[in-house]
Every structure is written in C-alpha cells, then in structure tokens.
Short mmCIF file of C-alpha atoms and ligand atoms in Angstrom, two decimals:
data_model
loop_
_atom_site.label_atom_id
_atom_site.label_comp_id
_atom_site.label_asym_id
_atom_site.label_seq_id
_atom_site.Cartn_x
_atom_site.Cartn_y
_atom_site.Cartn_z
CA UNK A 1 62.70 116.72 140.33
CA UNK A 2 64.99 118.42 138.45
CA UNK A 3 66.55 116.65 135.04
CA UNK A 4 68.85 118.01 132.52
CA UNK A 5 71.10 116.20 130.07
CA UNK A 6 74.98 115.43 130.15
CA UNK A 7 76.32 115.31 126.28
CA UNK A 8 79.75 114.98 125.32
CA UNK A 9 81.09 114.80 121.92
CA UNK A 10 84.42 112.82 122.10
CA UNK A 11 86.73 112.46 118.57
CA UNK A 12 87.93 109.19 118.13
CA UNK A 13 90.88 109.35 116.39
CA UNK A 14 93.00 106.33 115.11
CA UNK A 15 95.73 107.02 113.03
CA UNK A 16 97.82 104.30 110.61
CA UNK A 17 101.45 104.78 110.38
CA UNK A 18 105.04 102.90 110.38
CA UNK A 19 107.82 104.34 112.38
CA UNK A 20 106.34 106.49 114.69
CA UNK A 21 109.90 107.49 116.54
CA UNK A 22 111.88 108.03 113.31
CA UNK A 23 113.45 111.28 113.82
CA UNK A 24 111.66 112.92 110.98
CA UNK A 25 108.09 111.66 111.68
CA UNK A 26 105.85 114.51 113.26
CA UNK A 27 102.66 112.62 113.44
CA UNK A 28 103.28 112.38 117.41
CA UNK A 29 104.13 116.17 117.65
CA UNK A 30 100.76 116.66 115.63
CA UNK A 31 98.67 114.80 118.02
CA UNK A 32 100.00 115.93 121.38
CA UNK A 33 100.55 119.37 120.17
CA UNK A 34 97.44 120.89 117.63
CA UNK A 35 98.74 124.35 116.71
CA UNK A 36 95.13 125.33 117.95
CA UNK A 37 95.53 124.39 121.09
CA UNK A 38 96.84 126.36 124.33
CA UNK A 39 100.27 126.63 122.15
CA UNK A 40 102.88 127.72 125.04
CA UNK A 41 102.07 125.14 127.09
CA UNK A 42 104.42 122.60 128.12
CA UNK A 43 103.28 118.96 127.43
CA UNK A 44 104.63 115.98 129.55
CA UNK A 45 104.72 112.69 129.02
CA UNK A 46 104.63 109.44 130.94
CA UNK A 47 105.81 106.78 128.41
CA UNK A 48 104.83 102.73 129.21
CA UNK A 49 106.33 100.41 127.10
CA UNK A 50 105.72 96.74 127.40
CA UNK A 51 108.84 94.56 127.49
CA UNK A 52 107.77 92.18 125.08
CA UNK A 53 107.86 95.21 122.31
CA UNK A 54 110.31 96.89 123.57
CA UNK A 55 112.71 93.58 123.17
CA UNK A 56 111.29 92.74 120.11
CA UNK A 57 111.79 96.34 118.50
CA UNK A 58 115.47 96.47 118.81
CA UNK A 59 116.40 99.95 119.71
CA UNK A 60 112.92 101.03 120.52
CA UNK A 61 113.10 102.42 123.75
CA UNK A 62 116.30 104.43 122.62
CA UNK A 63 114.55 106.21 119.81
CA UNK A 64 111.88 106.94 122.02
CA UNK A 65 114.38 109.15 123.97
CA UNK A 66 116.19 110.27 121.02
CA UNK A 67 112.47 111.22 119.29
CA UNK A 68 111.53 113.31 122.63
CA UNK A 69 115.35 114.93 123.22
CA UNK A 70 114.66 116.43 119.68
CA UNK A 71 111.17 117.94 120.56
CA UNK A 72 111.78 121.86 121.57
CA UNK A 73 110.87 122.33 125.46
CA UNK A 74 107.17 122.45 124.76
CA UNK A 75 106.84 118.41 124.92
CA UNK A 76 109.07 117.02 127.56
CA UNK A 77 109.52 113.11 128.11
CA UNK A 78 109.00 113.44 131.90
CA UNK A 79 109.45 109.06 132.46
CA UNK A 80 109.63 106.17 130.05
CA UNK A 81 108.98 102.99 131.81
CA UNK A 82 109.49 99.04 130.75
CA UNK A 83 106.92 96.72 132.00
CA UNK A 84 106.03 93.45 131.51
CA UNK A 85 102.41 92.92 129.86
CA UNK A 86 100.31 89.91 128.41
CA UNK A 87 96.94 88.51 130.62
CA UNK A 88 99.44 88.21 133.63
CA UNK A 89 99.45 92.48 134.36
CA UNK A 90 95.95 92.07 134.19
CA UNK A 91 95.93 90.01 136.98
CA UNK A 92 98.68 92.13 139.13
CA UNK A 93 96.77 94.86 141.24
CA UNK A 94 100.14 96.62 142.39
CA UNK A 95 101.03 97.13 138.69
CA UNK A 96 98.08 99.92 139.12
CA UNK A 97 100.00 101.14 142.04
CA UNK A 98 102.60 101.98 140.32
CA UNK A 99 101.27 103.42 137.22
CA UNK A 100 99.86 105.68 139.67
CA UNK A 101 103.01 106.53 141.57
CA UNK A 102 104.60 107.33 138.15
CA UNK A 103 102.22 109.20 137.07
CA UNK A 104 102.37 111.32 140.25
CA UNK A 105 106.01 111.48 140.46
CA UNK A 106 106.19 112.19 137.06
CA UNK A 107 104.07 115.07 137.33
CA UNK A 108 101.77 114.20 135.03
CA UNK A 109 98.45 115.81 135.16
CA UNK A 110 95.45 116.55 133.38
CA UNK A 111 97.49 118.67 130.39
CA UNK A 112 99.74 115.60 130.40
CA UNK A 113 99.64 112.40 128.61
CA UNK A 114 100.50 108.78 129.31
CA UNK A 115 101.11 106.45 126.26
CA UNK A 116 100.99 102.99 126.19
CA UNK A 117 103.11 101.24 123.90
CA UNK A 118 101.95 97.63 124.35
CA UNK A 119 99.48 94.39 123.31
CA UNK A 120 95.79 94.65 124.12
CA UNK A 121 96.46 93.57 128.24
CA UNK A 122 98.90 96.46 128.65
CA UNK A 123 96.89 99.06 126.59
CA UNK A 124 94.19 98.34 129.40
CA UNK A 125 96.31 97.87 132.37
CA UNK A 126 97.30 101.44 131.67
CA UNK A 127 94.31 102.44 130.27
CA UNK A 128 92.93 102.21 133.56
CA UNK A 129 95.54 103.46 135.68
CA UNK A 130 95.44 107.04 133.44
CA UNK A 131 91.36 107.14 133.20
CA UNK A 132 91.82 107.27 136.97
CA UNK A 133 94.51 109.27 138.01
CA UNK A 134 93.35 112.86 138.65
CA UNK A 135 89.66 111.73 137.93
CA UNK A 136 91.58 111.02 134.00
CA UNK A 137 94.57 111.46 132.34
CA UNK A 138 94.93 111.98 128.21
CA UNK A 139 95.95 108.59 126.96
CA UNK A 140 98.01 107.69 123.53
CA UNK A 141 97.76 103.75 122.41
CA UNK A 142 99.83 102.59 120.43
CA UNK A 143 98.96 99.31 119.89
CA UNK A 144 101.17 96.29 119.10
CA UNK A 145 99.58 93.22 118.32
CA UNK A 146 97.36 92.72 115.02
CA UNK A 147 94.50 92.04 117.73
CA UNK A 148 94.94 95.20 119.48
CA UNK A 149 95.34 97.45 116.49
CA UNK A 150 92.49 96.13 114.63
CA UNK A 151 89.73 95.67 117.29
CA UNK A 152 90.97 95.82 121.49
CA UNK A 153 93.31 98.75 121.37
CA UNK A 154 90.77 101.00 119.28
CA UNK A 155 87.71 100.45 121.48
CA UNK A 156 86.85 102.55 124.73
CA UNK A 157 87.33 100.23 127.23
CA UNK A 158 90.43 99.74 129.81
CA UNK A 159 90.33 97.56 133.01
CA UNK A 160 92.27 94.85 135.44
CA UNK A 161 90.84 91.57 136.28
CA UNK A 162 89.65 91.33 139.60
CA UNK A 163 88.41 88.53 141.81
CA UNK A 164 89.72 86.44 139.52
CA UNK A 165 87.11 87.36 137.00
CA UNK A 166 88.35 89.09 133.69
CA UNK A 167 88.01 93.15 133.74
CA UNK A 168 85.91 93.23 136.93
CA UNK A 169 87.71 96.53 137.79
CA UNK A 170 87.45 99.42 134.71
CA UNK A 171 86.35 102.39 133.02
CA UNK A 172 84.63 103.32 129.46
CA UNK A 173 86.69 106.15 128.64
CA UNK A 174 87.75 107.50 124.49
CA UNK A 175 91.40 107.42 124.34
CA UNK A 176 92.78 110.93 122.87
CA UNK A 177 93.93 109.15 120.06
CA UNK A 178 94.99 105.90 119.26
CA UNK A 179 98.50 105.13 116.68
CA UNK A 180 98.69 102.06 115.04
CA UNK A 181 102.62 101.47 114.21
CA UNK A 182 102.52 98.52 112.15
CA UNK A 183 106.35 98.35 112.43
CA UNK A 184 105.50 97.06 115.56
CA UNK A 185 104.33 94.04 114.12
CA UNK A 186 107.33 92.90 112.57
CA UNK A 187 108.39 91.20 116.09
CA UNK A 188 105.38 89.55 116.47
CA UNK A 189 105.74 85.70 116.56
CA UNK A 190 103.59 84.62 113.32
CA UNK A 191 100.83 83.00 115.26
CA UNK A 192 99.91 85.89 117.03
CA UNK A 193 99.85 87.82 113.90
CA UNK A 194 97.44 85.53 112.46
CA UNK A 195 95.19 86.15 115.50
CA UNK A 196 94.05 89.66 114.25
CA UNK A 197 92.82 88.59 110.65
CA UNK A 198 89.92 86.62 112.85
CA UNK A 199 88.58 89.95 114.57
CA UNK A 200 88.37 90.92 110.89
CA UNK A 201 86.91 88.10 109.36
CA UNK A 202 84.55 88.74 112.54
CA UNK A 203 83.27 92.16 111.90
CA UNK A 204 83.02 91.79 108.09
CA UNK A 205 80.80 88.44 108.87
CA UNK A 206 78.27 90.94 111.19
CA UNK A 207 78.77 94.38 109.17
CA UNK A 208 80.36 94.10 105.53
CA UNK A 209 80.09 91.47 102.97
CA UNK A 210 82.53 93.22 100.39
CA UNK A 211 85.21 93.13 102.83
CA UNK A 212 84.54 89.28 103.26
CA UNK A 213 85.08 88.62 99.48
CA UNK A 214 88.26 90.82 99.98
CA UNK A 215 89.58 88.86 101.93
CA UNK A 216 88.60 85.78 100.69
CA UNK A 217 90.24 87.02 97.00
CA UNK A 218 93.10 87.21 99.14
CA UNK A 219 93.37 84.15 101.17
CA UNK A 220 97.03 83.09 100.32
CA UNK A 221 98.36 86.13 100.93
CA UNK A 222 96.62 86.59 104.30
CA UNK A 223 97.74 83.00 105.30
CA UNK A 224 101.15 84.48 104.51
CA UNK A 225 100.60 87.23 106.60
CA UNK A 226 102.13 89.43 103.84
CA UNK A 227 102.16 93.24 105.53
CA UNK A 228 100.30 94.81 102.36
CA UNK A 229 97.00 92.13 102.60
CA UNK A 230 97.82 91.88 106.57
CA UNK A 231 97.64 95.88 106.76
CA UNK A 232 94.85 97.31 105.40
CA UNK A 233 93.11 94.15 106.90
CA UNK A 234 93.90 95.25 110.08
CA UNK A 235 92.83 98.83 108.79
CA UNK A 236 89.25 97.84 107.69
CA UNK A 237 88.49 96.31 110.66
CA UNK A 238 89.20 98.80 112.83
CA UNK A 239 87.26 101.28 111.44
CA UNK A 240 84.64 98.71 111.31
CA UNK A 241 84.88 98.10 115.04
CA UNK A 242 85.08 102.40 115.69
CA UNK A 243 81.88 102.58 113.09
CA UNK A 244 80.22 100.06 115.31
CA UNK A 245 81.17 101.62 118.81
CA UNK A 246 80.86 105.21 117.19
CA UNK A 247 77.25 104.91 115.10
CA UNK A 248 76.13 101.39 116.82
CA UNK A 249 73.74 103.51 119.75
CA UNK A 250 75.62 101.37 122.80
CA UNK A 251 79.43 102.94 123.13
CA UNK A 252 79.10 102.03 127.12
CA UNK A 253 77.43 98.85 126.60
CA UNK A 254 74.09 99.63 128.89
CA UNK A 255 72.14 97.09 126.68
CA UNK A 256 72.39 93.01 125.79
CA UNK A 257 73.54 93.19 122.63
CA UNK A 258 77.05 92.60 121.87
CA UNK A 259 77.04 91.94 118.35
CA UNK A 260 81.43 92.75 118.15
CA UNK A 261 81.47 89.54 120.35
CA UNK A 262 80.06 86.94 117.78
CA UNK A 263 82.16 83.65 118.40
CA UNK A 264 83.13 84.72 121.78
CA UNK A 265 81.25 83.11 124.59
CA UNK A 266 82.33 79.73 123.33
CA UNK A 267 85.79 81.19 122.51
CA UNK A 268 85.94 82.65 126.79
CA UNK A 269 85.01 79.41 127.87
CA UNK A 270 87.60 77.85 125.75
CA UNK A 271 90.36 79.67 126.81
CA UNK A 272 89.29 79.14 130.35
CA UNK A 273 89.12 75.37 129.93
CA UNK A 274 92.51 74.98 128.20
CA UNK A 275 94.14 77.52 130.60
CA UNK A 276 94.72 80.22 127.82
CA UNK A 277 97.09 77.48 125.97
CA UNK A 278 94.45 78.28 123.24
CA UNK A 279 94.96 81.77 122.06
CA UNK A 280 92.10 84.50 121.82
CA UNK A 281 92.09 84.87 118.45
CA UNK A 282 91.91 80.56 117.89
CA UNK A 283 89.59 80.23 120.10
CA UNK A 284 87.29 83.28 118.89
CA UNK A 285 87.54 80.99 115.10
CA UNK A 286 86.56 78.17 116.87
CA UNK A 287 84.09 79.77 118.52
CA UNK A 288 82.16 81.37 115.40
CA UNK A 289 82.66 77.96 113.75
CA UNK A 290 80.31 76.29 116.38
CA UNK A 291 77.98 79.24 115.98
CA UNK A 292 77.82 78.89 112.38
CA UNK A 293 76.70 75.49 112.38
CA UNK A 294 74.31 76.58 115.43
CA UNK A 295 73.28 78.83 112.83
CA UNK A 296 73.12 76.25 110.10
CA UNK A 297 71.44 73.53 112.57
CA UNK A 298 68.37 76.27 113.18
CA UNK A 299 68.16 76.55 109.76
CA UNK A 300 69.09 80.71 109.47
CA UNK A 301 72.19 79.36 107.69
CA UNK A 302 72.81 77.05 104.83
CA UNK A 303 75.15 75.05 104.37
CA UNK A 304 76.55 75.97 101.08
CA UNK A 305 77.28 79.69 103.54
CA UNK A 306 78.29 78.04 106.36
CA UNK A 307 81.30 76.29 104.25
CA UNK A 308 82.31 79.29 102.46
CA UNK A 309 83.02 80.73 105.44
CA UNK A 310 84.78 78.17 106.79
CA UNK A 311 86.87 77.50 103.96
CA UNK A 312 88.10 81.62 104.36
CA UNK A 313 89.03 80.94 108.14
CA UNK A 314 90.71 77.83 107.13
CA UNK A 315 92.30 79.48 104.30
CA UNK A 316 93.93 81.71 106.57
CA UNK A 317 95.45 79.07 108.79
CA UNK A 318 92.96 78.43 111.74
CA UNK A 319 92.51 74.92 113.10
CA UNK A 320 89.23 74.74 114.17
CA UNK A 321 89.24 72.19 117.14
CA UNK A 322 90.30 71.73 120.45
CA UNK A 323 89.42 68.52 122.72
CA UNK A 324 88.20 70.82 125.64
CA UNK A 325 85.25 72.31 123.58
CA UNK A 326 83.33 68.56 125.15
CA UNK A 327 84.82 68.64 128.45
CA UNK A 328 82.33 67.08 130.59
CA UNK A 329 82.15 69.10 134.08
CA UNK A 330 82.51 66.89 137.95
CA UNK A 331 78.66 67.34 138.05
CA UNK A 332 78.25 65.75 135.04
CA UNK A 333 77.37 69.15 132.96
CA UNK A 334 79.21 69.93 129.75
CA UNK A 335 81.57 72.84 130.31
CA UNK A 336 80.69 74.86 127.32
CA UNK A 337 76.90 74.74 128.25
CA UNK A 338 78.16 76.22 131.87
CA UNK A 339 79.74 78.79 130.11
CA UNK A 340 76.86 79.75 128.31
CA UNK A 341 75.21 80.17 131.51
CA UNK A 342 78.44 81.89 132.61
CA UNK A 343 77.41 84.15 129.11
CA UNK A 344 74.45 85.11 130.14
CA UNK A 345 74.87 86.29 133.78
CA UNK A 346 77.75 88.38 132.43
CA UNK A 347 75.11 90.29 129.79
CA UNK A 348 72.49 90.81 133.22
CA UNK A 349 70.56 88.02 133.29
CA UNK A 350 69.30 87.79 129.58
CA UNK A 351 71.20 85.87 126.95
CA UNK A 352 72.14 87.41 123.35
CA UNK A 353 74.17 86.47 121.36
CA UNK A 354 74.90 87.27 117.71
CA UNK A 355 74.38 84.58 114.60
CA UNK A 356 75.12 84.75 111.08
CA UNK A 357 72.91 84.41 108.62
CA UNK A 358 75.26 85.12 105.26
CA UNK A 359 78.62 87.19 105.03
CA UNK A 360 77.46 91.12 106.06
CA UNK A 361 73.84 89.94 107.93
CA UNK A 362 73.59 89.11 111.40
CA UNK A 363 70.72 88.52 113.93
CA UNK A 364 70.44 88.11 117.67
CA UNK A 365 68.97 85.38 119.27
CA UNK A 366 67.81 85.13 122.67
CA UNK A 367 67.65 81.24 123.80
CA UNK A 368 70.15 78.73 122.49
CA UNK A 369 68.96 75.13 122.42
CA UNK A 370 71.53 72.97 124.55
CA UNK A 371 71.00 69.85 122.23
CA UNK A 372 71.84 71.60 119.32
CA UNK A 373 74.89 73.70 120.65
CA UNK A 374 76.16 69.93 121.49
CA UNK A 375 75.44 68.55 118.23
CA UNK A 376 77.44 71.28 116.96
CA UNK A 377 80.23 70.72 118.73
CA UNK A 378 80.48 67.07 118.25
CA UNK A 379 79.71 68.23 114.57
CA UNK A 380 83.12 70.23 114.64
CA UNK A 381 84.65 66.99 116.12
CA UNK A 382 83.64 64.79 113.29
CA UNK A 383 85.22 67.24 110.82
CA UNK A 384 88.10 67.64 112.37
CA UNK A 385 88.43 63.75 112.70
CA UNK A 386 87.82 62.88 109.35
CA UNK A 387 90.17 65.69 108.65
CA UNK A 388 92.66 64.54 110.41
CA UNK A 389 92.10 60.69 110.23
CA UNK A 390 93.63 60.82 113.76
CA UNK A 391 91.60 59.57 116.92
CA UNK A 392 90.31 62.95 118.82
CA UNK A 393 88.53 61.62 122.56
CA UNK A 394 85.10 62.45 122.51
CA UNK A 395 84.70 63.86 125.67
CA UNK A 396 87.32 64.56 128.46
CA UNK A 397 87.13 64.18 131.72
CA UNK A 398 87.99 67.74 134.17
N1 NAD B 1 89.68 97.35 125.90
C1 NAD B 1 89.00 96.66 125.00
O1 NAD B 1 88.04 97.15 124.40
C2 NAD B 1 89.45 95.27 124.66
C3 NAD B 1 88.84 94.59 123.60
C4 NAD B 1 89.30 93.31 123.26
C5 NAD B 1 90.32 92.74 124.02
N2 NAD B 1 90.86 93.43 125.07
C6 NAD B 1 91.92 92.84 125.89
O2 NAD B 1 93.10 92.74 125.14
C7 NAD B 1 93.92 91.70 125.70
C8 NAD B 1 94.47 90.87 124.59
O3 NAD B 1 95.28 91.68 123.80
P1 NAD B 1 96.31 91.04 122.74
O4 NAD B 1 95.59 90.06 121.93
O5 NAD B 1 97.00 92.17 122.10
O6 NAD B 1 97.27 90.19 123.67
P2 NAD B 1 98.47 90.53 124.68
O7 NAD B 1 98.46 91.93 125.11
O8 NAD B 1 98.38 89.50 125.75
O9 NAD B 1 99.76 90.27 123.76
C9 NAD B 1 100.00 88.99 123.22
C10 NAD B 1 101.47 88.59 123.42
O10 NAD B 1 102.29 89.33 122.51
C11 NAD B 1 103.35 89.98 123.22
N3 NAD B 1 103.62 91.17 122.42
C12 NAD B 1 102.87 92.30 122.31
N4 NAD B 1 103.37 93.09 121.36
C13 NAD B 1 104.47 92.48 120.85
C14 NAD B 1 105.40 92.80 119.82
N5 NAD B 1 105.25 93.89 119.08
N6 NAD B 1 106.40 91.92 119.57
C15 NAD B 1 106.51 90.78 120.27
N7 NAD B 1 105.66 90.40 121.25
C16 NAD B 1 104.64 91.24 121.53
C17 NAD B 1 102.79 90.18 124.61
O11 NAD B 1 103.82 90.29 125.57
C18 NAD B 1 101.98 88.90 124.81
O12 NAD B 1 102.83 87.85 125.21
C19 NAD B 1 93.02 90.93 126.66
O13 NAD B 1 93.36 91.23 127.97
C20 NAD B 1 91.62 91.45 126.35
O14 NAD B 1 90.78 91.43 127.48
C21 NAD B 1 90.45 94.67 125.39
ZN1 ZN B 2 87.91 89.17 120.58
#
C-alpha cells in the first residue's frame, strides 16, 4: 500500500463593493488580472447574467460591455449571456448544456473565467457548469440577493437539482473570488431583502453574541432595511459563514454536523409543504423559532432567551407561522416529523442538528423527541393565534 497526502491551500476571497462596472472602478481588473500573475496573457471571459438583475439594474448589461470595451486587449469579454434564474434553473438540466456550449464556443478555458451575476440558484447553476467544464473553470460570483451575498453565494458549493431532489447533482469547489455589489440590491423587492438579515441573525445565534446585540441595537433600522445597518449586516455574516467553512474542520461536509443549517430542516420541509410560496429565508425564521422552543421545552434554553430572540426576528419583520408547519400526512403522520426523517437520511443515516442554548452558544443534539417537536409547533400556533386573535386551523389536511 502506498499512501501519500493531497493538500491544497485555496484563498477565499470575498470582496465588498458598489458599482462594480462603473467605468472608473478597477476592482474587477485587480482580481482577474494580479500584476503577479502570467502578465501578457490574454484573459477571457464568459459573462452570465440572470434576467431578473439584469432587468432590475437598468443599464446593467450595457455597462458590462462598456466596462470590458475599455479594458486594453489583455481581458477580452469573449460572451455575455441573459438567463433566467430563481429555483426553476435549478431544476432545468439543458440550462447545463448550454453553459457548457458557451463556454466551449466561447473559448473559454482553464486561464479563462466565467462570472455569474445572479441570486443564490444561478450562482450554482453556473457554479456547476464552470467547476465542470475542462475538469474546472475560474469562477467570479457576484452575488445579488442579501441571501446570496451574506451566506449561499460565499460558500463552496454549486449544484442542479436532480431527480427531483434539491442539489443531487454538484461539486465542492472555492470560487476564485467572490464580489458582493450591493448596488445590486437596490432592485430587490423588499421582502427578499429582508430574507438575508435571517442567515445573519442565524450565524450570530451559533458563533457571535456581540453581533446579536448589534443587531438587536439596531432593530428599526434593519426592519427598514436601511443600506448602512442592511450592509455591514450582510458583511458580518459572511465572514462569519467563510470563518465557519474556512476554520470550522468540515469545508466538504464529510461529517454530520451542519451547525450553518440551524432552523433549516423544519424550514426545507416547509417550503416543500407550501410549494416554495414560503420563502427560504421565512421559513429558515420559522424554522429556528420551533427549535428554540425545542430548545426551551428540553430545558437547554430559558425562556427569558428564547423571547429575546424572538423579539429581534420579530423586530425585523418575520411572521413566524405558517398553517402547513401541522399538516397531517395521508398516512396519518405529521409532515414535519417526515421531514425530520427526510433530515436525517440526507446527513447519512444519523440525525444532528444544531440548538441554541443563548445568543453565541450552540450544541448538537442527536435524537429529537417527536412529542416535543409537536408541542412546539402547536406552541408557535398558540402565539401566533393569540397574536393575531384570528382563527388559524389546527391541523390541515394534504
Ligand atoms: N451553494 C451554496 O453553498 C448555497 C447555500 C445556500 C443556498 N444556496 C442556494 O441558493 C438558492 C437561493 O438563493 P437566493 O435566496 O439568492 O434566491 P434566488 O436565486 O432564487 O433569487 C430570489 C429571487 O430574486 C430574483 N433576483 C435575484 N437578484 C435580483 C436583483 N438584484 N433584483 C431583482 N430580483 C432579483 C431572482 O430571479 C429570484 O426570483 C437556492 O437554490 C439554494 O439552494 C446555495
Ligand atoms: Zn439558508
């Protein structure tokens, strides 16, 4: 037997700007060009731009030619294309197909680059399509979405769903760099742009209690989604989610624990049940609001912590029920218990999952007791009911 190691040292670079195409900015001629790097060689570039952004951003997709025409011939805009993202190019196989034929028509190869301008679902559509073209392809995100910029676009992952289950088809695979544009935001509908500041309220719940009283000090103004508040928000939590994927010992996920997906197995079931009409990031607050009275129910929580932070997710705008959280399965089985079952075959067969035990501390558990993950459902219920003073069904019928 013969055994040596493999080790790679990848940087993982995410830079913060506004106005990447401006004529005068250079931070894109910085990245794709180092001065220490092979510096007569001719760079090209395969641009993807979703539509969404791209109508959104008025002008966009003519300052991205404008931006490249005024490069010197050593960075050459070889094809900018306008695709169509959200979950549905996920689900589109020959949107691969022909990421692939532009990349080979466009000459791309492994000197080139592809950027993604896009949401999260595009940034891994083409993700994928560039990690496997010629065996990998450098990749520029440049996310657009307060989700993608502050937790999806500056991970390592890409991927397509695949028989019908969510990135069955993907690669781990460090981005050459990632740009977060917040001008980009500007177009975003303000619901969506609320969606990020849970990702953040996530991470600082698991990793960092100062950046939870931040943003609790701050509440109105994040429930505003005022840019200064909104931005270095969305800043903090993305280095928190490199620091975690960077330092945390698991970048390609071989073990159990997830601890970046606190909130989410209810919050994947959820959007499953209502058909994605609930959001990610809703169902995600949703989702750690059931864990944290899980939490508070196996007494690693108290209450007095368990309201705080509910009061900061409130604060920022987030409704946290949905009737489909006690959908009651044909067989008879509630749906969210299924989809912790669902949870754990997706982690190999053992269950973790991550609860919080005060702002900054986590733990993982490895059994969930089904009585109490229903009690603290129907305990979200009752909250939002005598919230609302409005009639919610107890359970619903599939
Ligand atoms: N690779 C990873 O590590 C990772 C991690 C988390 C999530 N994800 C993936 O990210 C995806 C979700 O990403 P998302 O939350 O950004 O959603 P999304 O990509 O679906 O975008 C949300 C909506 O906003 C639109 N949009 C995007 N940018 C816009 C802009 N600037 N102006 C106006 N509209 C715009 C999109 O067309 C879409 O309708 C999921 O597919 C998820 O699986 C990947
Ligand atoms: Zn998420």
């Amino acid at each position: 037997m013969i055994e040596r190691r493999v080790s790679l040292s990848l940087p993982h670079r995410v830079f913060f700007t506004e106005g990447v195409f401006e004529p005068a900015h250079t931070l894109l001629r910085d990245v794709l060009c180092p001065a220490e790097a092979e510096a007569m060689r001719v760079r090209r570039v395969l641009v993807v731009l979703e539509k969404a952004t791209a109508t959104g951003q008025a002008g966009l997709e003519a300052a991205i030619r404008a931006w490249f025409a005024a490069q010197d011939g050593l960075l050459v805009l070889a094809a900018l294309m306008v695709i169509p993202g959200g979950e549905p190019c996920k689900n589109d196989w020959p949107q691969v197909e022909l990421l692939w034929t532009a990349i080979n028509d466009a000459g791309i190869d492994r000197h080139s680059y592809v950027i993604a301008i896009g949401g999260g679902a595009i940034l891994d559509l083409v993700g994928f399509a560039a990690a496997t073209a010629h065996r990998g392809i450098r990749l520029v995100r440049m996310p657009s979405t307060t989700l993608s910029q502050g937790d999806g676009g500056v991970g390592v992952k890409n991927g397509v769903n695949h028989f019908g289950k969510k990135n069955w088809v993907g690669t781990f695979s460090v981005p050459f760099a990632v740009i977060n544009d917040f001008s980009f935001l500007k177009s975003l509908p303000p619901a969506d742009r609320r969606d990020g500041v849970i990702e953040a309220i996530k991470v600082a719940l698991i990793r960092d209690a100062a950046f939870f009283r931040e943003m609790e000090s701050e509440a109105a103004a994040l429930a505003r989604l005022e840019p200064g508040i909104l931005h270095r928000v969305i800043r903090r939590s993305a280095e928190l989610h490199m620091q975690h994927i960077c330092t945390g010992g698991d970048p390609f996920e071989f073990g159990s624990a997830r601890p970046l997906d606190f909130g989410h197995w209810v919050a994947h079931k959820l959007e499953q049940l209502s058909a994605f009409r609930v959001s990610h990031g809703r169902a995600v607050a949703i989702g750690m609001a059931a864990d944290l009275q899980y939490a508070c129910l196996s007494g690693l929580l108290t209450t007095a912590l368990r309201d705080r932070i509910l009061q900061l997710i409130e604060g920022v705008g987030f409704v946290l029920w949905e009737e489909e959280l006690l959908a009651i399965l044909p067989d008879g089985q509630p749906a969210l218990l299924r989809g912790l079952e669902e949870f754990r075959e997706h982690l190999g067969g053992e269950l973790c999952i991550t609860l919080v035990t005060a702002p900054g501390e986590a733990r993982e558990v490895h059994e969930m007791n089904d009585a109490l993950v229903l009690q603290s459902l129907e305990w979200l219920r009752d909250r939002a009911l005598s919230k609302a003073g409005a009639s919610v069904p107890a359970t619903l019928i599939q």
